[in-house]
PDB file of C-alpha atoms in Angstrom:
ATOM      1  CA  UNK J   1      -7.627  -6.059 -28.680  1.00 70.00           C
ATOM      2  CA  UNK J   2     -10.243  -4.154 -26.691  1.00 91.00           C
ATOM      3  CA  UNK J   3      -9.651  -3.498 -23.008  1.00 96.00           C
ATOM      4  CA  UNK J   4     -11.896  -5.367 -20.596  1.00 98.00           C
ATOM      5  CA  UNK J   5     -11.967  -5.521 -16.790  1.00 98.00           C
ATOM      6  CA  UNK J   6     -13.403  -8.586 -15.064  1.00 98.00           C
ATOM      7  CA  UNK J   7     -14.513  -8.041 -11.454  1.00 98.00           C
ATOM      8  CA  UNK J   8     -12.591 -10.100  -8.897  1.00 98.00           C
ATOM      9  CA  UNK J   9     -14.697  -9.071  -5.887  1.00 97.00           C
ATOM     10  CA  UNK J  10     -18.331  -8.003  -5.556  1.00 94.00           C
ATOM     11  CA  UNK J  11     -17.350  -4.479  -4.474  1.00 90.00           C
ATOM     12  CA  UNK J  12     -13.905  -3.792  -5.986  1.00 96.00           C
ATOM     13  CA  UNK J  13     -10.768  -5.184  -7.663  1.00 98.00           C
ATOM     14  CA  UNK J  14     -10.667  -6.135 -11.331  1.00 98.00           C
ATOM     15  CA  UNK J  15      -8.562  -8.183 -13.735  1.00 98.00           C
ATOM     16  CA  UNK J  16      -7.533  -6.298 -16.881  1.00 98.00           C
ATOM     17  CA  UNK J  17      -7.274  -7.871 -20.324  1.00 98.00           C
ATOM     18  CA  UNK J  18      -6.140  -6.250 -23.560  1.00 97.00           C
ATOM     19  CA  UNK J  19      -3.112  -4.271 -22.346  1.00 98.00           C
ATOM     20  CA  UNK J  20       0.567  -5.129 -22.786  1.00 98.00           C
ATOM     21  CA  UNK J  21       2.258  -3.285 -19.913  1.00 98.00           C
ATOM     22  CA  UNK J  22       5.689  -3.730 -21.556  1.00 98.00           C
ATOM     23  CA  UNK J  23       4.724  -1.394 -24.413  1.00 97.00           C
ATOM     24  CA  UNK J  24       4.012   2.349 -24.387  1.00 96.00           C
ATOM     25  CA  UNK J  25       0.308   3.020 -23.824  1.00 97.00           C
ATOM     26  CA  UNK J  26      -1.973   5.060 -25.995  1.00 97.00           C
ATOM     27  CA  UNK J  27      -3.948   7.969 -24.576  1.00 97.00           C
ATOM     28  CA  UNK J  28      -7.061   5.787 -24.725  1.00 97.00           C
ATOM     29  CA  UNK J  29      -5.369   2.956 -22.814  1.00 98.00           C
ATOM     30  CA  UNK J  30      -4.164   5.329 -20.092  1.00 98.00           C
ATOM     31  CA  UNK J  31      -7.676   6.719 -19.743  1.00 98.00           C
ATOM     32  CA  UNK J  32      -9.146   3.207 -19.525  1.00 98.00           C
ATOM     33  CA  UNK J  33      -6.741   2.197 -16.749  1.00 98.00           C
ATOM     34  CA  UNK J  34      -7.387   5.397 -14.808  1.00 98.00           C
ATOM     35  CA  UNK J  35     -11.143   4.908 -15.111  1.00 98.00           C
ATOM     36  CA  UNK J  36     -10.678   1.320 -13.950  1.00 98.00           C
ATOM     37  CA  UNK J  37      -8.691   2.500 -10.942  1.00 98.00           C
ATOM     38  CA  UNK J  38     -11.380   5.004 -10.026  1.00 98.00           C
ATOM     39  CA  UNK J  39     -13.998   2.248 -10.131  1.00 98.00           C
ATOM     40  CA  UNK J  40     -12.156  -0.829  -8.844  1.00 98.00           C
ATOM     41  CA  UNK J  41      -9.278   0.695  -6.793  1.00 98.00           C
ATOM     42  CA  UNK J  42      -7.228  -2.500  -7.428  1.00 98.00           C
ATOM     43  CA  UNK J  43      -6.320  -3.762 -10.913  1.00 98.00           C
ATOM     44  CA  UNK J  44      -4.546  -7.025 -11.789  1.00 98.00           C
ATOM     45  CA  UNK J  45      -2.603  -7.413 -15.044  1.00 98.00           C
ATOM     46  CA  UNK J  46      -1.691 -11.053 -15.716  1.00 98.00           C
ATOM     47  CA  UNK J  47       1.273 -12.419 -17.697  1.00 98.00           C
ATOM     48  CA  UNK J  48       3.305  -9.208 -17.679  1.00 98.00           C
ATOM     49  CA  UNK J  49       6.941 -10.300 -18.026  1.00 98.00           C
ATOM     50  CA  UNK J  50       8.458  -6.904 -17.273  1.00 98.00           C
ATOM     51  CA  UNK J  51      11.959  -5.580 -16.884  1.00 97.00           C
ATOM     52  CA  UNK J  52      12.532  -2.916 -14.256  1.00 97.00           C
ATOM     53  CA  UNK J  53      12.808  -0.303 -17.004  1.00 97.00           C
ATOM     54  CA  UNK J  54       9.489  -1.378 -18.532  1.00 98.00           C
ATOM     55  CA  UNK J  55       7.770  -1.256 -15.162  1.00 98.00           C
ATOM     56  CA  UNK J  56       9.034   2.288 -14.685  1.00 98.00           C
ATOM     57  CA  UNK J  57       7.796   3.382 -18.118  1.00 98.00           C
ATOM     58  CA  UNK J  58       4.362   1.879 -17.486  1.00 98.00           C
ATOM     59  CA  UNK J  59       4.136   3.530 -14.063  1.00 98.00           C
ATOM     60  CA  UNK J  60       5.047   6.978 -15.390  1.00 98.00           C
ATOM     61  CA  UNK J  61       1.997   6.967 -17.649  1.00 98.00           C
ATOM     62  CA  UNK J  62      -0.045   7.756 -14.535  1.00 98.00           C
ATOM     63  CA  UNK J  63       2.011  10.407 -12.745  1.00 97.00           C
ATOM     64  CA  UNK J  64       5.333  11.248 -11.146  1.00 97.00           C
ATOM     65  CA  UNK J  65       7.318   8.691  -9.180  1.00 97.00           C
ATOM     66  CA  UNK J  66       7.477   9.117  -5.448  1.00 95.00           C
ATOM     67  CA  UNK J  67      10.901  10.246  -4.247  1.00 84.00           C
ATOM     68  CA  UNK J  68      12.516   8.090  -1.575  1.00 62.00           C
ATOM     69  CA  UNK J  69      14.750  11.002  -0.601  1.00 54.00           C
ATOM     70  CA  UNK J  70      11.941  12.555   1.394  1.00 45.00           C
ATOM     71  CA  UNK J  71      11.933  11.939   5.165  1.00 45.00           C
ATOM     72  CA  UNK J  72      10.044   9.084   6.724  1.00 44.00           C
ATOM     73  CA  UNK J  73      11.392   5.977   5.007  1.00 49.00           C
ATOM     74  CA  UNK J  74      14.191   3.535   5.654  1.00 54.00           C
ATOM     75  CA  UNK J  75      16.009   2.092   2.657  1.00 49.00           C
ATOM     76  CA  UNK J  76      17.879  -1.152   3.031  1.00 50.00           C
ATOM     77  CA  UNK J  77      21.094  -2.234   1.353  1.00 46.00           C
ATOM     78  CA  UNK J  78      19.148  -4.837  -0.605  1.00 41.00           C
ATOM     79  CA  UNK J  79      17.741  -2.039  -2.766  1.00 51.00           C
ATOM     80  CA  UNK J  80      21.220  -1.799  -4.243  1.00 65.00           C
ATOM     81  CA  UNK J  81      20.701  -5.337  -5.554  1.00 81.00           C
ATOM     82  CA  UNK J  82      18.503  -3.910  -8.294  1.00 85.00           C
ATOM     83  CA  UNK J  83      20.465  -0.769  -9.069  1.00 80.00           C
ATOM     84  CA  UNK J  84      17.530   0.952 -10.768  1.00 87.00           C
ATOM     85  CA  UNK J  85      16.358   4.257  -9.279  1.00 92.00           C
ATOM     86  CA  UNK J  86      12.602   4.282  -8.752  1.00 94.00           C
ATOM     87  CA  UNK J  87      12.308   0.504  -8.290  1.00 95.00           C
ATOM     88  CA  UNK J  88      11.911  -0.588  -4.655  1.00 94.00           C
ATOM     89  CA  UNK J  89      13.033  -4.071  -3.653  1.00 93.00           C
ATOM     90  CA  UNK J  90      10.339  -5.765  -1.548  1.00 95.00           C
ATOM     91  CA  UNK J  91      11.950  -9.183  -1.708  1.00 95.00           C
ATOM     92  CA  UNK J  92      13.379 -11.253   1.144  1.00 96.00           C
ATOM     93  CA  UNK J  93      16.834 -11.049  -0.448  1.00 95.00           C
ATOM     94  CA  UNK J  94      19.939  -9.206   0.685  1.00 91.00           C
ATOM     95  CA  UNK J  95      22.354  -7.199  -1.436  1.00 87.00           C
ATOM     96  CA  UNK J  96      24.149 -10.337  -2.549  1.00 90.00           C
ATOM     97  CA  UNK J  97      20.963 -12.117  -3.615  1.00 92.00           C
ATOM     98  CA  UNK J  98      20.789 -14.487  -0.623  1.00 95.00           C
ATOM     99  CA  UNK J  99      17.804 -14.799   1.700  1.00 96.00           C
ATOM    100  CA  UNK J 100      18.107 -12.034   4.256  1.00 95.00           C
ATOM    101  CA  UNK J 101      19.174 -13.131   7.740  1.00 94.00           C
ATOM    102  CA  UNK J 102      16.415 -13.644  10.290  1.00 91.00           C
ATOM    103  CA  UNK J 103      18.588 -11.657  12.719  1.00 91.00           C
ATOM    104  CA  UNK J 104      18.880  -8.613  10.452  1.00 91.00           C
ATOM    105  CA  UNK J 105      17.150  -5.579  11.985  1.00 90.00           C
ATOM    106  CA  UNK J 106      15.983  -4.587   8.504  1.00 87.00           C
ATOM    107  CA  UNK J 107      14.096  -7.884   8.269  1.00 91.00           C
ATOM    108  CA  UNK J 108      12.340  -7.153  11.550  1.00 91.00           C
ATOM    109  CA  UNK J 109      11.472  -3.700  10.265  1.00 90.00           C
ATOM    110  CA  UNK J 110      10.029  -5.129   7.046  1.00 91.00           C
ATOM    111  CA  UNK J 111       7.759  -7.477   8.984  1.00 94.00           C
ATOM    112  CA  UNK J 112       5.608  -4.427   9.646  1.00 95.00           C
ATOM    113  CA  UNK J 113       4.369  -4.702   6.044  1.00 96.00           C
ATOM    114  CA  UNK J 114       2.215  -7.609   7.247  1.00 98.00           C
ATOM    115  CA  UNK J 115       0.069  -5.125   9.161  1.00 98.00           C
ATOM    116  CA  UNK J 116      -2.806  -3.370   7.385  1.00 98.00           C
ATOM    117  CA  UNK J 117      -1.493  -0.113   5.940  1.00 98.00           C
ATOM    118  CA  UNK J 118      -1.640   2.441   3.161  1.00 98.00           C
ATOM    119  CA  UNK J 119       1.670   3.174   1.440  1.00 98.00           C
ATOM    120  CA  UNK J 120       3.388   6.362   2.548  1.00 97.00           C
ATOM    121  CA  UNK J 121       0.609   7.521   4.844  1.00 98.00           C
ATOM    122  CA  UNK J 122       3.556   8.497   7.071  1.00 97.00           C
ATOM    123  CA  UNK J 123       4.570  11.157   4.518  1.00 96.00           C
ATOM    124  CA  UNK J 124       3.059  14.656   4.501  1.00 95.00           C
ATOM    125  CA  UNK J 125       1.681  13.910   1.017  1.00 96.00           C
ATOM    126  CA  UNK J 126       0.776  10.199   0.916  1.00 97.00           C
ATOM    127  CA  UNK J 127       1.202   8.022  -2.168  1.00 98.00           C
ATOM    128  CA  UNK J 128      -1.309   7.785  -5.012  1.00 98.00           C
ATOM    129  CA  UNK J 129      -0.862   4.439  -6.825  1.00 98.00           C
ATOM    130  CA  UNK J 130       1.473   1.545  -6.019  1.00 98.00           C
ATOM    131  CA  UNK J 131       2.410  -1.118  -8.596  1.00 98.00           C
ATOM    132  CA  UNK J 132       3.895  -4.449  -7.527  1.00 98.00           C
ATOM    133  CA  UNK J 133       5.438  -6.890  -9.999  1.00 98.00           C
ATOM    134  CA  UNK J 134       5.781 -10.565  -9.030  1.00 98.00           C
ATOM    135  CA  UNK J 135       9.065 -11.874 -10.477  1.00 98.00           C
ATOM    136  CA  UNK J 136       9.804 -14.942  -8.282  1.00 98.00           C
ATOM    137  CA  UNK J 137       7.174 -16.382  -5.958  1.00 98.00           C
ATOM    138  CA  UNK J 138       7.175 -18.958  -3.152  1.00 98.00           C
ATOM    139  CA  UNK J 139       5.246 -22.213  -3.416  1.00 98.00           C
ATOM    140  CA  UNK J 140       2.666 -21.230  -0.799  1.00 97.00           C
ATOM    141  CA  UNK J 141       1.389 -18.183   1.060  1.00 98.00           C
ATOM    142  CA  UNK J 142       2.505 -14.613   0.346  1.00 98.00           C
ATOM    143  CA  UNK J 143      -0.926 -13.418  -0.753  1.00 98.00           C
ATOM    144  CA  UNK J 144      -1.529  -9.685  -0.720  1.00 98.00           C
ATOM    145  CA  UNK J 145      -4.836  -8.653   0.826  1.00 98.00           C
ATOM    146  CA  UNK J 146      -6.668  -5.441  -0.007  1.00 98.00           C
ATOM    147  CA  UNK J 147      -9.468  -3.757   1.933  1.00 98.00           C
ATOM    148  CA  UNK J 148     -11.959  -1.428   0.229  1.00 98.00           C
ATOM    149  CA  UNK J 149     -12.022   1.654   2.430  1.00 98.00           C
ATOM    150  CA  UNK J 150     -14.903   3.192   0.450  1.00 98.00           C
ATOM    151  CA  UNK J 151     -17.259   0.309   1.175  1.00 98.00           C
ATOM    152  CA  UNK J 152     -16.063   0.272   4.777  1.00 98.00           C
ATOM    153  CA  UNK J 153     -16.963   3.953   5.129  1.00 98.00           C
ATOM    154  CA  UNK J 154     -20.348   3.467   3.482  1.00 98.00           C
ATOM    155  CA  UNK J 155     -21.197   0.700   5.963  1.00 98.00           C
ATOM    156  CA  UNK J 156     -20.661   2.906   9.020  1.00 98.00           C
ATOM    157  CA  UNK J 157     -23.694   4.174  10.906  1.00 98.00           C
ATOM    158  CA  UNK J 158     -24.510   7.863  10.549  1.00 98.00           C
ATOM    159  CA  UNK J 159     -23.449   8.714  14.091  1.00 98.00           C
ATOM    160  CA  UNK J 160     -19.957   7.323  13.502  1.00 98.00           C
ATOM    161  CA  UNK J 161     -19.677   9.094  10.148  1.00 98.00           C
ATOM    162  CA  UNK J 162     -20.459  12.400  11.825  1.00 98.00           C
ATOM    163  CA  UNK J 163     -17.987  11.685  14.626  1.00 98.00           C
ATOM    164  CA  UNK J 164     -15.048  10.876  12.348  1.00 98.00           C
ATOM    165  CA  UNK J 165     -15.620  13.600   9.743  1.00 97.00           C
ATOM    166  CA  UNK J 166     -13.459  16.267  11.446  1.00 97.00           C
ATOM    167  CA  UNK J 167     -10.845  13.954  12.979  1.00 98.00           C
ATOM    168  CA  UNK J 168      -7.126  14.290  12.245  1.00 98.00           C
ATOM    169  CA  UNK J 169      -4.746  11.387  12.897  1.00 98.00           C
ATOM    170  CA  UNK J 170      -0.989  11.288  13.362  1.00 98.00           C
ATOM    171  CA  UNK J 171       0.857   8.756  11.188  1.00 98.00           C
ATOM    172  CA  UNK J 172       4.415   7.489  11.643  1.00 98.00           C
ATOM    173  CA  UNK J 173       6.465   4.389  10.933  1.00 96.00           C
ATOM    174  CA  UNK J 174       7.288   4.459  14.638  1.00 97.00           C
ATOM    175  CA  UNK J 175       3.685   3.523  15.485  1.00 97.00           C
ATOM    176  CA  UNK J 176       3.478   0.577  13.085  1.00 97.00           C
ATOM    177  CA  UNK J 177       6.867  -0.819  14.095  1.00 96.00           C
ATOM    178  CA  UNK J 178       6.043  -0.465  17.790  1.00 96.00           C
ATOM    179  CA  UNK J 179       2.994  -2.646  17.117  1.00 96.00           C
ATOM    180  CA  UNK J 180       5.253  -5.611  16.255  1.00 96.00           C
ATOM    181  CA  UNK J 181       7.752  -4.882  19.037  1.00 95.00           C
ATOM    182  CA  UNK J 182      10.369  -3.150  16.886  1.00 94.00           C
ATOM    183  CA  UNK J 183      11.424  -0.215  19.058  1.00 93.00           C
ATOM    184  CA  UNK J 184      15.200  -0.078  18.594  1.00 89.00           C
ATOM    185  CA  UNK J 185      15.343   2.990  16.378  1.00 92.00           C
ATOM    186  CA  UNK J 186      18.346   5.248  16.023  1.00 92.00           C
ATOM    187  CA  UNK J 187      18.008   8.960  16.855  1.00 94.00           C
ATOM    188  CA  UNK J 188      18.269   9.680  13.128  1.00 94.00           C
ATOM    189  CA  UNK J 189      15.385   7.295  12.393  1.00 92.00           C
ATOM    190  CA  UNK J 190      13.233   8.798  15.131  1.00 94.00           C
ATOM    191  CA  UNK J 191      13.824  12.224  13.621  1.00 95.00           C
ATOM    192  CA  UNK J 192      13.059  10.980  10.101  1.00 93.00           C
ATOM    193  CA  UNK J 193       9.861   9.250  11.249  1.00 95.00           C
ATOM    194  CA  UNK J 194       8.295  12.263  12.942  1.00 96.00           C
ATOM    195  CA  UNK J 195       4.474  11.937  12.863  1.00 98.00           C
ATOM    196  CA  UNK J 196       2.521  13.680  10.124  1.00 97.00           C
ATOM    197  CA  UNK J 197      -1.109  14.808  10.186  1.00 98.00           C
ATOM    198  CA  UNK J 198      -3.709  13.061   8.004  1.00 98.00           C
ATOM    199  CA  UNK J 199      -7.470  13.338   7.825  1.00 98.00           C
ATOM    200  CA  UNK J 200      -9.349  10.221   8.907  1.00 98.00           C
ATOM    201  CA  UNK J 201     -11.925  10.699   6.129  1.00 98.00           C
ATOM    202  CA  UNK J 202     -10.757  11.266   2.542  1.00 97.00           C
ATOM    203  CA  UNK J 203     -12.757  12.254  -0.526  1.00 96.00           C
ATOM    204  CA  UNK J 204     -11.708  10.901  -3.917  1.00 96.00           C
ATOM    205  CA  UNK J 205     -10.912  13.802  -6.285  1.00 94.00           C
ATOM    206  CA  UNK J 206     -12.671  12.206  -9.282  1.00 96.00           C
ATOM    207  CA  UNK J 207     -15.559  10.127  -7.969  1.00 96.00           C
ATOM    208  CA  UNK J 208     -16.296  12.171  -4.858  1.00 96.00           C
ATOM    209  CA  UNK J 209     -16.636   8.986  -2.789  1.00 97.00           C
ATOM    210  CA  UNK J 210     -15.563   9.163   0.822  1.00 98.00           C
ATOM    211  CA  UNK J 211     -13.310   6.560   2.392  1.00 98.00           C
ATOM    212  CA  UNK J 212     -11.566   5.809   5.650  1.00 98.00           C
ATOM    213  CA  UNK J 213      -7.877   6.685   5.679  1.00 98.00           C
ATOM    214  CA  UNK J 214      -6.519   4.122   8.117  1.00 98.00           C
ATOM    215  CA  UNK J 215      -3.160   2.387   8.509  1.00 98.00           C
ATOM    216  CA  UNK J 216      -1.047   0.706  11.122  1.00 98.00           C
ATOM    217  CA  UNK J 217       1.010   3.885  10.833  1.00 98.00           C
ATOM    218  CA  UNK J 218      -1.823   5.821  12.535  1.00 98.00           C
ATOM    219  CA  UNK J 219      -1.150   5.962  16.260  1.00 98.00           C
ATOM    220  CA  UNK J 220      -2.882   9.055  17.579  1.00 98.00           C
ATOM    221  CA  UNK J 221      -5.907  11.303  17.036  1.00 98.00           C
ATOM    222  CA  UNK J 222      -5.572  15.005  17.733  1.00 98.00           C
ATOM    223  CA  UNK J 223      -7.504  15.995  20.851  1.00 98.00           C
ATOM    224  CA  UNK J 224      -7.845  12.403  22.102  1.00 98.00           C
ATOM    225  CA  UNK J 225      -5.839  10.499  24.670  1.00 98.00           C
ATOM    226  CA  UNK J 226      -3.526   7.855  23.181  1.00 98.00           C
ATOM    227  CA  UNK J 227      -5.389   4.869  24.708  1.00 98.00           C
ATOM    228  CA  UNK J 228      -8.784   6.134  23.507  1.00 98.00           C
ATOM    229  CA  UNK J 229      -7.426   6.947  20.055  1.00 98.00           C
ATOM    230  CA  UNK J 230      -5.764   3.571  19.581  1.00 98.00           C
ATOM    231  CA  UNK J 231      -8.823   1.645  20.717  1.00 98.00           C
ATOM    232  CA  UNK J 232     -10.997   3.650  18.335  1.00 98.00           C
ATOM    233  CA  UNK J 233      -8.592   3.189  15.428  1.00 98.00           C
ATOM    234  CA  UNK J 234      -8.419  -0.543  16.175  1.00 98.00           C
ATOM    235  CA  UNK J 235     -12.219  -0.732  16.141  1.00 98.00           C
ATOM    236  CA  UNK J 236     -12.359   1.070  12.793  1.00 98.00           C
ATOM    237  CA  UNK J 237      -9.667  -1.186  11.337  1.00 98.00           C
ATOM    238  CA  UNK J 238     -11.492  -4.320  12.482  1.00 98.00           C
ATOM    239  CA  UNK J 239     -14.645  -2.970  10.843  1.00 98.00           C
ATOM    240  CA  UNK J 240     -12.841  -2.053   7.598  1.00 98.00           C
ATOM    241  CA  UNK J 241     -11.121  -5.438   7.231  1.00 98.00           C
ATOM    242  CA  UNK J 242     -14.156  -7.690   7.550  1.00 98.00           C
ATOM    243  CA  UNK J 243     -14.125 -10.365   4.849  1.00 97.00           C
ATOM    244  CA  UNK J 244     -16.877  -8.657   2.853  1.00 97.00           C
ATOM    245  CA  UNK J 245     -14.536  -5.698   2.267  1.00 98.00           C
ATOM    246  CA  UNK J 246     -11.385  -7.732   1.478  1.00 98.00           C
ATOM    247  CA  UNK J 247      -9.932  -9.124  -1.752  1.00 98.00           C
ATOM    248  CA  UNK J 248      -7.055 -11.585  -1.284  1.00 98.00           C
ATOM    249  CA  UNK J 249      -4.740 -11.701  -4.300  1.00 98.00           C
ATOM    250  CA  UNK J 250      -3.193 -15.106  -4.972  1.00 98.00           C
ATOM    251  CA  UNK J 251      -0.035 -14.305  -6.904  1.00 98.00           C
ATOM    252  CA  UNK J 252       1.040 -15.821 -10.194  1.00 98.00           C
ATOM    253  CA  UNK J 253       4.475 -15.233 -11.701  1.00 98.00           C
ATOM    254  CA  UNK J 254       4.488 -12.035 -13.804  1.00 98.00           C
ATOM    255  CA  UNK J 255       1.395 -10.561 -12.193  1.00 98.00           C
ATOM    256  CA  UNK J 256       1.423  -6.774 -12.025  1.00 99.00           C
ATOM    257  CA  UNK J 257      -0.940  -5.500  -9.349  1.00 99.00           C
ATOM    258  CA  UNK J 258      -1.827  -1.812  -9.185  1.00 99.00           C
ATOM    259  CA  UNK J 259      -3.744  -0.225  -6.307  1.00 98.00           C
ATOM    260  CA  UNK J 260      -4.967   3.173  -5.183  1.00 98.00           C
ATOM    261  CA  UNK J 261      -3.664   4.025  -1.720  1.00 98.00           C
ATOM    262  CA  UNK J 262      -6.316   6.725  -1.376  1.00 97.00           C
ATOM    263  CA  UNK J 263      -9.091   4.127  -1.417  1.00 98.00           C
ATOM    264  CA  UNK J 264      -7.589   0.928  -0.011  1.00 98.00           C
ATOM    265  CA  UNK J 265      -5.459  -0.622   2.700  1.00 98.00           C
ATOM    266  CA  UNK J 266      -3.363  -3.708   2.103  1.00 98.00           C
ATOM    267  CA  UNK J 267      -1.093  -6.168   3.865  1.00 98.00           C
ATOM    268  CA  UNK J 268       1.369  -8.922   2.941  1.00 98.00           C
ATOM    269  CA  UNK J 269       0.800 -12.470   4.220  1.00 98.00           C
ATOM    270  CA  UNK J 270       3.170 -15.127   5.535  1.00 97.00           C
ATOM    271  CA  UNK J 271       5.259 -17.538   3.471  1.00 98.00           C
ATOM    272  CA  UNK J 272       8.302 -19.748   4.077  1.00 98.00           C
ATOM    273  CA  UNK J 273      10.646 -16.766   4.065  1.00 96.00           C
ATOM    274  CA  UNK J 274      13.580 -18.739   5.504  1.00 96.00           C
ATOM    275  CA  UNK J 275      13.682 -21.249   2.653  1.00 97.00           C
ATOM    276  CA  UNK J 276      11.910 -19.726  -0.361  1.00 98.00           C
ATOM    277  CA  UNK J 277      12.466 -16.578  -2.388  1.00 98.00           C
ATOM    278  CA  UNK J 278       9.821 -13.942  -2.946  1.00 98.00           C
ATOM    279  CA  UNK J 279      11.124 -11.331  -5.388  1.00 97.00           C
ATOM    280  CA  UNK J 280       8.557  -8.575  -5.868  1.00 98.00           C
ATOM    281  CA  UNK J 281       9.371  -5.065  -7.030  1.00 97.00           C
ATOM    282  CA  UNK J 282       7.360  -1.930  -6.448  1.00 98.00           C
ATOM    283  CA  UNK J 283       6.995   1.407  -8.146  1.00 98.00           C
ATOM    284  CA  UNK J 284       5.044   4.128  -6.381  1.00 98.00           C
ATOM    285  CA  UNK J 285       3.399   7.268  -7.682  1.00 98.00           C
ATOM    286  CA  UNK J 286       3.577  10.432  -5.639  1.00 97.00           C
ATOM    287  CA  UNK J 287       0.382  11.890  -4.325  1.00 96.00           C
ATOM    288  CA  UNK J 288      -0.577  15.486  -4.976  1.00 88.00           C
ATOM    289  CA  UNK J 289      -2.988  16.216  -2.121  1.00 85.00           C
ATOM    290  CA  UNK J 290      -2.194  17.201   1.453  1.00 91.00           C
ATOM    291  CA  UNK J 291      -5.119  15.496   3.159  1.00 94.00           C
ATOM    292  CA  UNK J 292      -5.218  17.990   5.985  1.00 90.00           C
ATOM    293  CA  UNK J 293      -6.077  20.712   3.474  1.00 81.00           C
ATOM    294  CA  UNK J 294      -8.860  18.698   1.883  1.00 72.00           C
ATOM    295  CA  UNK J 295     -12.295  20.216   2.293  1.00 57.00           C
ATOM    296  CA  UNK J 296     -14.635  18.310   4.565  1.00 48.00           C
TER     297      UNK J 296
END
């Protein structure tokens, strides 16, 4: 079967047909997916009934897995529920498979995923691709929204483009969790979440397109006061997440959604997390570019 990609949004996001993600890919299939990622930034593979091992094999076709041993991330006990290194548990379940308590500090921490963000922008080398597999889904809500940061950059006026070109932001999980009122971090967490420097404008290594590199993790701009920086970053985020730049993915069971963190932001949406299970599992590919060293 030939590989086809049907656009899901006027500017980005596509639905892929003709690939079985549970089987090893050919060189041609890998190239087709990578070309699709460069063009669409978000790809949806329907009806992919994957095991954790199969998801890992599929992910590794496109690079090296990101290591969760690096500083700047908190792992919860629920990850032990899966027992497969490289698979991250993004469900609302605890280690025993029950819905996680609403009083659990880890649950409060995870609520930050409902803010617009780019995965691992709080790491010195941010993530490349993320792949999320929908295993069990609630009856309503829980969409994942994606914002095209290339189109958002293109729509800026020339004065703003010139202003942001040299800017360097500081990213940390502390900033995004402060935004939802989660401030009770241990000294070890504060040390692990030390801010890292990221360019505000990124250039894609293949297409050469520029994009905004925003996230709720961004809480400061070098050389700016904190209030001025946060107001400016909020303005840019509001611009970048206008409906014309956003694709909202309505999940079906066994969807595999793959996105490029270098070109998009995303956020999770609400669902009845006290009464329904959402079991989604993520693999993440390590990035290979320190943005601060990227040429303007």
